[in-house]
Short mmCIF file of C-alpha atoms and ligand atoms in Angstrom, two decimals:
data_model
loop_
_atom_site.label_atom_id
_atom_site.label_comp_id
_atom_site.label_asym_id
_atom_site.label_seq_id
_atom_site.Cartn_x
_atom_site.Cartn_y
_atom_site.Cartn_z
CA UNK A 1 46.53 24.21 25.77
CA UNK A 2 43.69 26.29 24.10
CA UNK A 3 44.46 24.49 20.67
CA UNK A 4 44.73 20.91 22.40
CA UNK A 5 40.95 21.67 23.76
CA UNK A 6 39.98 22.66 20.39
CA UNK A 7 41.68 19.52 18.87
CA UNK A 8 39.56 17.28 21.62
CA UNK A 9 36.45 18.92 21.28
CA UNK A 10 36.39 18.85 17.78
CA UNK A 11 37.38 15.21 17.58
CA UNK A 12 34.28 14.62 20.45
CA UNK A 13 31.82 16.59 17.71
CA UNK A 14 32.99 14.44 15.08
CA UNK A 15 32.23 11.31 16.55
CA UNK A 16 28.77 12.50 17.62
CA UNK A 17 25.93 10.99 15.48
CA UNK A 18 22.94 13.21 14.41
CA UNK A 19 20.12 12.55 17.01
CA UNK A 20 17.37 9.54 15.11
CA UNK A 21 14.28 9.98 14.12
CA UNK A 22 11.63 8.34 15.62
CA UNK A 23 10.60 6.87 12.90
CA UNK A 24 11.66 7.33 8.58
CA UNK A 25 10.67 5.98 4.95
CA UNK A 26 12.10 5.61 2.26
CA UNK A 27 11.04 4.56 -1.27
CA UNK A 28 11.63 4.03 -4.66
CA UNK A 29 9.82 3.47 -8.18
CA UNK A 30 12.36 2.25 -10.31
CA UNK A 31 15.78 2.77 -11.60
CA UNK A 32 16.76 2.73 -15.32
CA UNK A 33 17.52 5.14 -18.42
CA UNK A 34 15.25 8.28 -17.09
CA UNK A 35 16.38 11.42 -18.51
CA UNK A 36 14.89 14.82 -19.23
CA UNK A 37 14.80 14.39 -22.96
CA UNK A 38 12.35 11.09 -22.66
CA UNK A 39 9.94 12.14 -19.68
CA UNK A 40 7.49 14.55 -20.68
CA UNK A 41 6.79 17.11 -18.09
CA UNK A 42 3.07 15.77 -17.43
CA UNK A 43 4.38 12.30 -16.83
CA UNK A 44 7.32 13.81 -14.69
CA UNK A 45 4.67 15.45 -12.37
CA UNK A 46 2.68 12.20 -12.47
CA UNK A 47 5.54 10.40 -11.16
CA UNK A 48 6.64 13.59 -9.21
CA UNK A 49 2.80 13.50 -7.21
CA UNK A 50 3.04 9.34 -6.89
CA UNK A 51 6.70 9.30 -4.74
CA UNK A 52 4.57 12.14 -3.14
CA UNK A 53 1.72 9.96 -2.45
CA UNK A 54 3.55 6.86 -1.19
CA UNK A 55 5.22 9.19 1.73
CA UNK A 56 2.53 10.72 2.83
CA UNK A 57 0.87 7.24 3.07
CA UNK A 58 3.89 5.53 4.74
CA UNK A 59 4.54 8.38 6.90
CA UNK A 60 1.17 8.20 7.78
CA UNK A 61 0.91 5.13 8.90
CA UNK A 62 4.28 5.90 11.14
CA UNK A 63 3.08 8.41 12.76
CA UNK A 64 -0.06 7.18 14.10
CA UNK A 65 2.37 4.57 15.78
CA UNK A 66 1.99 1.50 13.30
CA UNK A 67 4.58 -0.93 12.71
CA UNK A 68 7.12 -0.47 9.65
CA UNK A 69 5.74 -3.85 8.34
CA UNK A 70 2.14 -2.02 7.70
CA UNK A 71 3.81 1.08 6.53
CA UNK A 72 6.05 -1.17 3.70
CA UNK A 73 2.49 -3.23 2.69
CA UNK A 74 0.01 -0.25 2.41
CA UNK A 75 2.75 2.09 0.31
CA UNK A 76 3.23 -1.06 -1.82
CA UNK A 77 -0.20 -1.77 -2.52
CA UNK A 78 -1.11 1.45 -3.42
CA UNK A 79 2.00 1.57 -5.82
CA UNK A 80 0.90 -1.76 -7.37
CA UNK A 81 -2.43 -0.71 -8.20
CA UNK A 82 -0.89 2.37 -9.85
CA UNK A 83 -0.59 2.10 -13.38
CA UNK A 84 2.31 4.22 -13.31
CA UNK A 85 4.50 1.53 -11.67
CA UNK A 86 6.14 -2.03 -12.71
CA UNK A 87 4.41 -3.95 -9.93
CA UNK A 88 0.57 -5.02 -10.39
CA UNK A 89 -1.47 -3.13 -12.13
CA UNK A 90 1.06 -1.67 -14.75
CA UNK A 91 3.39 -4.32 -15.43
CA UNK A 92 5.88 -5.11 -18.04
CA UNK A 93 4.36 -8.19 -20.27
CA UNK A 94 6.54 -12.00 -20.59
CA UNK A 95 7.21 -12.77 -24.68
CA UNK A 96 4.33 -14.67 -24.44
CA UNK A 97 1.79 -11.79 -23.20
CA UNK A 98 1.43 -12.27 -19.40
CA UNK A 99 1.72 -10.54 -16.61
CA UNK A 100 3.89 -12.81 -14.02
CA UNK A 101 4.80 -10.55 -10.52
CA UNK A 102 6.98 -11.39 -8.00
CA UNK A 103 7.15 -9.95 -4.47
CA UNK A 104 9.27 -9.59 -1.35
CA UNK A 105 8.82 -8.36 2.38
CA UNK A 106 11.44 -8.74 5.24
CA UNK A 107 10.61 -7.75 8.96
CA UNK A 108 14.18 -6.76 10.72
CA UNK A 109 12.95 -7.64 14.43
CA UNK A 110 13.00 -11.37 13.46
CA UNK A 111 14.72 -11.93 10.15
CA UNK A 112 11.33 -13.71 9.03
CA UNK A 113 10.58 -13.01 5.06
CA UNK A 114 8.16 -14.13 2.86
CA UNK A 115 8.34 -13.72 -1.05
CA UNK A 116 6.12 -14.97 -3.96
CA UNK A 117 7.53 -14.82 -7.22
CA UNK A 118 4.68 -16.00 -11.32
CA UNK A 119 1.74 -14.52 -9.69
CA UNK A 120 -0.86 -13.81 -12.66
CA UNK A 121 -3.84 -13.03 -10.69
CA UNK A 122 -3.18 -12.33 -6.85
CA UNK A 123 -4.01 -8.23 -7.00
CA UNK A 124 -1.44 -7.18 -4.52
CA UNK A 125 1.75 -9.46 -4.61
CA UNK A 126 3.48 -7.35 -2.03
CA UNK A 127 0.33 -9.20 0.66
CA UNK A 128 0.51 -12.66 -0.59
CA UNK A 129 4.59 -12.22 0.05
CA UNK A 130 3.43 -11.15 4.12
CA UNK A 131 0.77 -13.98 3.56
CA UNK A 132 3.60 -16.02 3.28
CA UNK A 133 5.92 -14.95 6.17
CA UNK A 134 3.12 -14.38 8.82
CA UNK A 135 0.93 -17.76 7.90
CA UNK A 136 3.10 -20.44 6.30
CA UNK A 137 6.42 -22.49 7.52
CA UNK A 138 7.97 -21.24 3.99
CA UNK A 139 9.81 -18.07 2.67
CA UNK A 140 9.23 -18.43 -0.96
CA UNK A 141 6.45 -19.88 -3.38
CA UNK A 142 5.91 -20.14 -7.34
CA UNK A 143 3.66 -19.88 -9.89
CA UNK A 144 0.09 -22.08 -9.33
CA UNK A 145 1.18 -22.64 -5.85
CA UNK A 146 1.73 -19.64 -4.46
CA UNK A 147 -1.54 -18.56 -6.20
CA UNK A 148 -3.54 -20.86 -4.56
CA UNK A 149 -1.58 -20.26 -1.09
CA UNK A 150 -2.80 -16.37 -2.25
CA UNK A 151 -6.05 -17.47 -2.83
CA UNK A 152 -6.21 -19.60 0.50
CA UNK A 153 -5.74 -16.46 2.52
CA UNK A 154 -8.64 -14.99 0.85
CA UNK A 155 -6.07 -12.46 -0.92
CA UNK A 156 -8.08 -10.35 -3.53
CA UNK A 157 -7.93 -12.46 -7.19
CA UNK A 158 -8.81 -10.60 -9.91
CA UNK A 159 -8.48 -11.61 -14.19
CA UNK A 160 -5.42 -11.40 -15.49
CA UNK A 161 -6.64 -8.85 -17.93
CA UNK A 162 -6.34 -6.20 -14.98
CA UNK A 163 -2.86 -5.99 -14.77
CA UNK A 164 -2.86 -4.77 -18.58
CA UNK A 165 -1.87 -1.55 -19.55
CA UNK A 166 -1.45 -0.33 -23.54
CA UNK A 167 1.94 1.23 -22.44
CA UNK A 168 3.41 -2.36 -21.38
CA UNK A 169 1.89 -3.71 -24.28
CA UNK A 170 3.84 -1.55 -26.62
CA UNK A 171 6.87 -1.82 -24.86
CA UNK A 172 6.37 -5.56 -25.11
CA UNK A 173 5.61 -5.41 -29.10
CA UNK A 174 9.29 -2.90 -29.52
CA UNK A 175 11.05 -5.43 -27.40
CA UNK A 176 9.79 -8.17 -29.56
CA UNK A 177 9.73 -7.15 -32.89
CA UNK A 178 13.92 -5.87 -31.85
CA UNK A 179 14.70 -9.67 -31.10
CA UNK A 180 13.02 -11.19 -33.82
CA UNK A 181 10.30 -12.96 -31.78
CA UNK A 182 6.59 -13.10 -32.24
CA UNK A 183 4.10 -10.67 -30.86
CA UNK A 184 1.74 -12.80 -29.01
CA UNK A 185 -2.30 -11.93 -29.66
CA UNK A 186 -3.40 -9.43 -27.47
CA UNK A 187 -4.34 -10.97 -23.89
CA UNK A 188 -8.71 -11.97 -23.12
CA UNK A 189 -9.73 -9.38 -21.88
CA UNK A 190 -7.94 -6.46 -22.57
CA UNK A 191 -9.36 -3.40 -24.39
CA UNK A 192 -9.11 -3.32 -27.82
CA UNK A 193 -6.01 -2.11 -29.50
CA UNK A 194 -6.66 2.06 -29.89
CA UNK A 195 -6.68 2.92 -33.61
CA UNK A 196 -4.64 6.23 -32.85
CA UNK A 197 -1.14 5.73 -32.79
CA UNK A 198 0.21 6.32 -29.06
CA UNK A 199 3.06 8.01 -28.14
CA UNK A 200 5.09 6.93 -24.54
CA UNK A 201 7.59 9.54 -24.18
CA UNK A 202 9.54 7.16 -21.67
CA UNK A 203 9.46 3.91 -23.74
CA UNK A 204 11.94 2.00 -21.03
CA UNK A 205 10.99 -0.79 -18.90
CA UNK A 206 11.34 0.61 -14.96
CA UNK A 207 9.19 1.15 -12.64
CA UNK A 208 9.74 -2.04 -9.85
CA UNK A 209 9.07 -0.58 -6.64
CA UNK A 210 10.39 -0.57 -2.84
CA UNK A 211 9.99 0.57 0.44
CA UNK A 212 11.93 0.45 3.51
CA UNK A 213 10.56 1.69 6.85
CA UNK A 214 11.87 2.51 10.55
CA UNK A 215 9.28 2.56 12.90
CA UNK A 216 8.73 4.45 16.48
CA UNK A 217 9.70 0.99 17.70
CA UNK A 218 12.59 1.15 16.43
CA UNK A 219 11.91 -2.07 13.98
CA UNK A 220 12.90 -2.02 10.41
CA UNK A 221 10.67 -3.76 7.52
CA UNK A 222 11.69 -3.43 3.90
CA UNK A 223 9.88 -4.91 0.86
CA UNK A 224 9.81 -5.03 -3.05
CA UNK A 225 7.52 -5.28 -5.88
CA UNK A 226 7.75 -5.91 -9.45
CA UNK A 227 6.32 -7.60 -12.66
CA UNK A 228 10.43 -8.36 -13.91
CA UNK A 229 11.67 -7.58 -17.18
CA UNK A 230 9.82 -7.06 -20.44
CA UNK A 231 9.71 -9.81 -22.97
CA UNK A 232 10.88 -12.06 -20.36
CA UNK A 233 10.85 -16.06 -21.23
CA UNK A 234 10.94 -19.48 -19.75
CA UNK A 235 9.60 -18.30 -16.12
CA UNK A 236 12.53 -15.94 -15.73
CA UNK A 237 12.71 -14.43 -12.27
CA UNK A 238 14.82 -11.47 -11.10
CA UNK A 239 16.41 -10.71 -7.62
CA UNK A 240 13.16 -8.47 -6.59
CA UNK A 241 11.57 -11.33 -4.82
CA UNK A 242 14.58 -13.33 -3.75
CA UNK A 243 15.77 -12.07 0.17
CA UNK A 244 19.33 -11.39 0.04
CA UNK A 245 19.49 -10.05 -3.54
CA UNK A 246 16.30 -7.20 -3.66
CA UNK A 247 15.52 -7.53 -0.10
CA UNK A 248 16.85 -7.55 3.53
CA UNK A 249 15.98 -5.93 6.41
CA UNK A 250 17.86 -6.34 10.25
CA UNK A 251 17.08 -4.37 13.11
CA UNK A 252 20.11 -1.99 14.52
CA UNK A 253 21.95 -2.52 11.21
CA UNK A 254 20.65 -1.75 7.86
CA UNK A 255 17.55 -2.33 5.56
CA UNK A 256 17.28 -2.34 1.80
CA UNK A 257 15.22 -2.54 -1.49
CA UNK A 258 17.00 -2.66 -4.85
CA UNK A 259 15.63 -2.48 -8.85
CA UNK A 260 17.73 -2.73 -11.78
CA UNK A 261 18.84 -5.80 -13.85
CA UNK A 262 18.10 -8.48 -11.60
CA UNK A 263 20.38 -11.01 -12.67
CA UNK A 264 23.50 -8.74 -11.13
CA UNK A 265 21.76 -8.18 -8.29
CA UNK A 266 21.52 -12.13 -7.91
CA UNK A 267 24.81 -12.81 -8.30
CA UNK A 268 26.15 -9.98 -6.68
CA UNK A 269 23.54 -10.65 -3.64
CA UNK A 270 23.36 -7.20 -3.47
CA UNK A 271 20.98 -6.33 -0.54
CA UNK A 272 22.76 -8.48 2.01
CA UNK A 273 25.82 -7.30 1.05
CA UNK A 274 24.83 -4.09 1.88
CA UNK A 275 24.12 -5.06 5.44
CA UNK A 276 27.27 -7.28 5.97
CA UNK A 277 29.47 -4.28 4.94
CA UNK A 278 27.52 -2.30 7.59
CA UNK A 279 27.59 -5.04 9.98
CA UNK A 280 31.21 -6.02 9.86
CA UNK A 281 33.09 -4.00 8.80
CA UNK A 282 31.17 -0.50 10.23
CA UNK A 283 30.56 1.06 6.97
CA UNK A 284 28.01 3.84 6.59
CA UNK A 285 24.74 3.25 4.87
CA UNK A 286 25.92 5.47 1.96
CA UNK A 287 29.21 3.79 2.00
CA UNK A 288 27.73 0.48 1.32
CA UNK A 289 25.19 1.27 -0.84
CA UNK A 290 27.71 2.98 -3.35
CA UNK A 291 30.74 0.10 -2.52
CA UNK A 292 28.05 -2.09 -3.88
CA UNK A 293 26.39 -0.46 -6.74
CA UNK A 294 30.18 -0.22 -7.71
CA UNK A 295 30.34 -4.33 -7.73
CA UNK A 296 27.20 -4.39 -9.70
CA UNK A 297 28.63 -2.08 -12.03
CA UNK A 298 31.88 -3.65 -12.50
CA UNK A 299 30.26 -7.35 -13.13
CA UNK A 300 29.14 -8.63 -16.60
CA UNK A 301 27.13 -10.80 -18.21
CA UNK A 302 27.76 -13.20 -21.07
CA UNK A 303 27.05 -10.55 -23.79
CA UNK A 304 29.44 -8.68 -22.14
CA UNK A 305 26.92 -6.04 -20.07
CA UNK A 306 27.46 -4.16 -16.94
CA UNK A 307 24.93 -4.91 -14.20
CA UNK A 308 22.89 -1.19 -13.74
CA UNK A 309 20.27 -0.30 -11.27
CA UNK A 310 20.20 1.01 -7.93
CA UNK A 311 19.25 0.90 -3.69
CA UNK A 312 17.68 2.78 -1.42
CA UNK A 313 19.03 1.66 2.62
CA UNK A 314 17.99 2.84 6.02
CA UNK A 315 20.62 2.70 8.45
CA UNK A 316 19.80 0.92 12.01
CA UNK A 317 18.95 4.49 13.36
CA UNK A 318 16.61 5.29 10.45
CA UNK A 319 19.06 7.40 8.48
CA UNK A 320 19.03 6.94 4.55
CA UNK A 321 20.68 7.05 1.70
CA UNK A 322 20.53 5.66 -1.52
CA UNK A 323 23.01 4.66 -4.74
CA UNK A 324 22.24 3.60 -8.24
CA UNK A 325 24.37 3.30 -11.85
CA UNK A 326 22.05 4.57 -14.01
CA UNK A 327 20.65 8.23 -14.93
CA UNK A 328 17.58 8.01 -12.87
CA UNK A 329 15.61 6.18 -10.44
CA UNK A 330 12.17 7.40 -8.61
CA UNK A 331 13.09 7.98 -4.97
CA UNK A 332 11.52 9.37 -1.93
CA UNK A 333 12.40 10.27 1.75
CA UNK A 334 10.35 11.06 5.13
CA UNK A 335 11.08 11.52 8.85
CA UNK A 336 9.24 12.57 11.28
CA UNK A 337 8.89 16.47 11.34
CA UNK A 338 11.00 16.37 8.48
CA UNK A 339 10.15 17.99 4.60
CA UNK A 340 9.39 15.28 1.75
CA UNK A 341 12.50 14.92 -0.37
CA UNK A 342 11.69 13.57 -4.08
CA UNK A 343 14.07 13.36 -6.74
CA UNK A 344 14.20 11.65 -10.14
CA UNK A 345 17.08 12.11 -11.92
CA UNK A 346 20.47 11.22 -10.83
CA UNK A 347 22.28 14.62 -10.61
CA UNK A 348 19.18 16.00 -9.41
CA UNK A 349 20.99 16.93 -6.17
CA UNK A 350 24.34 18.08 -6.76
N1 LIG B 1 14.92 -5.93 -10.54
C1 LIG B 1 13.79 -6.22 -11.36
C2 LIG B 1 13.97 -7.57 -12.00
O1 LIG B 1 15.06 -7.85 -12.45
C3 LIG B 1 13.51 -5.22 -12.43
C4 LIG B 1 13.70 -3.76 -12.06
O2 LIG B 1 14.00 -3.44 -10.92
O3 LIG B 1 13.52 -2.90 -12.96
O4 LIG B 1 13.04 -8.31 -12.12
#
């Protein structure tokens, strides 16, 4: 009798979920090759201080009761204007020297989503992608059109020449010069070449960045941010501004931002995915996110490469977890009365 009541109670524990926050955010800067041996410990704090930064910010704006929407926009903005970042300010360069972002944002109480994908002069992507979802009939604009949409909603413009960084710009000129292509002249505008030669320790292109957020309200927002791949051609566009593949978001069941080779994450349609394996067939938010890094993993392209990257995911309750294929990728954590998680690497918490 004694051991049946054990058996029952310990069956009632197990189904018990952990009590929900009231609200959570979670975030991340980019998934790619990061390992110890090519991030110096400066730029490691740097990065270290700016997951920091983007909690305290989000979870700031959770706690004085805003909605998960603001909370996604203001930790995205400040991230795009951060150098550090592949999103605005800080962005990898096209082959032909230009800095082309694209942007997401999904809000979970309706489904609506707005994305925005060639900007070259809207400062904060991540707001002309809300621009679109709160004040047009559309979900997704290009190029000169979504600028002047951007520019019709008296979004801040500024030259093209802000978004350039001399890191990018070497990456660009390595990418290049390994695929026989031309380096383009240096863009108007930017500062002259240094003489010195410069040294980035962490010579990869990552850095696209994501948020998703659970507010007191129980609504979910998630968006995305990123200037693509370097050396990009022909008006390429990845998965971080197209809803289904770098972005979803629905109340009660899941939200999601993902970075990595965008073309997988296309045809893999990896962010919904997520959320139909949690919707239909129950699956945890960890469960998900690492069934479907797995697919990414396991597709290639023509050349014969395996899709890599990586997803953070809040659960309908605000619980988190996150999944990626590759050694590292910036990623944060918050809830309320809860202690600031950051980690970098991948085996950083074994
Ligand atoms: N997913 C982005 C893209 O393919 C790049 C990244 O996340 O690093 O454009």
């Amino acid at each position: 009798m004694a051991a049946l009541l054990t058996l029952f109670l310990s069956a009632c524990a197990s189904v018990v979920e952990p009590p929900a926050p009231r609200w959570s955010i979670v975030v991340h800067g980019g998934a790619g090759v990061i390992e110890r041996t090519n991030l110096t410990p400066e730029l490691e704090a740097q990065y270290r201080a700016a997951m920091q930064r983007a909690l305290t910010t989000g979870g700031g704006v959770l706690e004085r009761g805003g909605s998960s929407l603001d909370a996604v926009e203001a930790v995205i903005r400040e991230m795009e204007d951060d150098p550090l970042f592949n999103a605005g300010r800080g962005a990898v360069f096209t082959a032909e020297g230009k800095n082309e972002l694209d942007a997401s944002i999904m809000d979970g109480r309706t489904r609506a989503a707005g994305s925005v994908a060639g900007l070259t002069r809207t400062r904060h992507p991540i707001s002309a992608a809300r621009a679109v979802m709160e004040r047009s009939r559309h979900v997704m604009l290009i190029g000169e059109g979504a600028e002047a949409f951007a520019r019709s909603q008296d979004l801040e413009q500024v030259e093209p020449s802000y978004f350039f960084t001399e890191r990018r710009w070497r990456q660009l000129e390595e990418n290049l010069r390994r695929n026989n292509l031309p380096i383009p002249q240096r863009p108007a505008g930017a500062p002259p070449a240094p003489r010195a030669e410069l040294t980035y320790p962490d010579d990869h292109q990552f850095g696209t960045v994501g948020v998703v957020a659970f507010d007191a309200a129980g609504n979910i927002a998630a968006g995305t941010s990123t200037g693509g791949t370097t050396g990009k051609r022909w008006g390429r566009v990845g998965d971080a501004p197209i809803i289904g593949a770098g972005t979803y978001a629905q109340n009660g069941v899941c939200g999601v931002s993902a970075t990595g080779t965008g073309e997988f994450f296309i045809r893999v349609g990896v962010a919904r995915a997520i959320c139909a394996r949690m919707e239909f067939n129950g699956e945890s938010a960890q469960a998900a996110a690492d069934n479907v890094i797995a697919e990414v993993g396991a597709t290639t392209n023509a050349s014969g490469a395996a899709g890599d990257g990586g997803v953070i995911v809040l659960d309908g309750r605000g619980g988190h977890a996150w999944a990626m294929n590759t050694s590292g990728m910036y990623r944060a954590f918050l809830q309320d009365g809860g202690e600031p998680e950051v980690y970098i690497f991948a085996d950083e918490e074994e």
